């Protein structure tokens, strides 16, 4: 049992309650708390993931980086779940190539409003930036007013259960809203009908992450925060598909766009790392001059964009 990590996902965020679900010599995967920013230079941001990492792992902070840590991707402020941190330049470059080549597997859990009729569907709306005045911080689907430079986006939606709840950038939030089933608690894309309908957080959680880098397969699965034992407001009544079966499907699926000759592909037979159960560190490969140059160029040019 991993009760400390369960509690950390439900309690208000603090600098001490960082939950680590995977650790190796080159990578960390943490279970980011809801309503915590990844990093910030603003003085009023009293709590960020970067500050939690500095508190827990001061020896891993890299003064050569802007925020002390190399975040391989990003999650919205309101989204919780698995987020990968590279611990050196070579690892950051290796993870970046996986994201660039679309080899990363990500799965999210969400509570959405309304009754989704199909048990499984593919959502393929292209998503672009919203240029409408007052909405420039949001995204929108192609064909709507103010949608600029829409790019192809694909979401596979699987219904796990039905129940009642009292109480590309933003891709999942935009796609679910476009279907008429906005995510519960999403104040940007799905306003509640009344204040009573607004829960304590947005119900979107990055549940599973797999990054098949050239030196190791970073694979982590977090706990489901949307269960009655953790949130008494959620009352499921019809099971459509068990979550553990979905995890089996995710783990058994081949890596997207595998790289020829990849020495360590993700293997379905390898146990998933979990809280308090880190895998043994892989053998350290020396960083080549080409890798160093490539990573330095990437780190100097790369600007983080939320990926959900």
Coordinates of N, CA, C and O in Angstrom, one line a residue, residues 111 161-167 226-229 231-239:
X111 N -13.3 13.0 -15.2 CA -14.8 13.0 -15.0 C -15.4 14.0 -15.9 O -15.0 15.2 -15.9
X161 N -16.6 4.1 -16.5 CA -17.8 4.0 -15.7 C -18.7 5.2 -15.7 O -18.3 6.3 -16.1
X162 N -20.0 5.0 -15.4 CA -20.9 6.1 -15.3 C -21.2 6.3 -13.8 O -21.3 5.4 -13.0
X163 N -21.5 7.5 -13.5 CA -21.9 7.8 -12.1 C -22.4 9.2 -11.9 O -22.6 10.0 -12.9
X164 N -22.5 9.7 -10.6 CA -23.0 11.0 -10.3 C -21.9 11.7 -9.5 O -21.2 11.1 -8.7
X165 N -21.8 13.0 -9.7 CA -20.9 13.8 -8.9 C -21.7 15.1 -8.4 O -22.2 15.8 -9.2
X166 N -21.7 15.3 -7.1 CA -22.3 16.4 -6.5 C -21.2 17.5 -6.4 O -20.5 17.6 -5.4
X167 N -21.7 18.2 -6.4 CA -20.8 19.3 -6.3 C -20.2 19.8 -7.6 O -20.7 19.6 -8.5
X226 N -9.9 9.5 -8.6 CA -11.4 9.7 -8.7 C -12.1 8.4 -8.3 O -12.7 7.7 -9.1
X227 N -12.0 8.1 -7.0 CA -12.7 6.9 -6.4 C -13.4 7.4 -5.2 O -13.0 8.4 -4.5
X228 N -14.5 6.8 -4.8 CA -15.3 7.2 -3.7 C -14.5 7.2 -2.3 O -14.8 8.1 -1.5
X229 N -13.6 6.4 -2.2 CA -12.8 6.3 -0.9 C -12.0 7.6 -0.7 O -11.6 8.0 0.4
X231 N -12.8 10.6 -2.7 CA -13.7 11.7 -2.9 C -15.1 11.2 -2.8 O -15.7 10.6 -3.7
X232 N -15.7 11.5 -1.6 CA -17.1 11.0 -1.3 C -18.1 11.6 -2.2 O -19.3 11.0 -2.3
X233 N -17.8 12.7 -3.0 CA -18.8 13.2 -3.9 C -19.0 12.4 -5.1 O -20.0 12.5 -5.8
X234 N -18.0 11.6 -5.5 CA -18.1 10.7 -6.7 C -18.8 9.4 -6.3 O -18.3 8.7 -5.5
X235 N -19.9 9.1 -7.0 CA -20.7 7.9 -6.8 C -20.9 7.2 -8.1 O -21.9 7.4 -8.8
X236 N -20.0 6.2 -8.4 CA -20.1 5.4 -9.7 C -21.2 4.4 -9.5 O -21.5 3.9 -8.4
X237 N -22.0 4.2 -10.6 CA -23.1 3.2 -10.5 C -23.0 2.2 -11.6 O -23.7 1.1 -11.5
X238 N -22.3 2.4 -12.7 CA -22.3 1.4 -13.8 C -20.8 1.3 -14.3 O -20.3 2.2 -14.8
X239 N -20.3 0.1 -14.1 CA -18.9 -0.2 -14.6 C -19.0 -0.6 -16.0 O -19.7 -1.5 -16.4

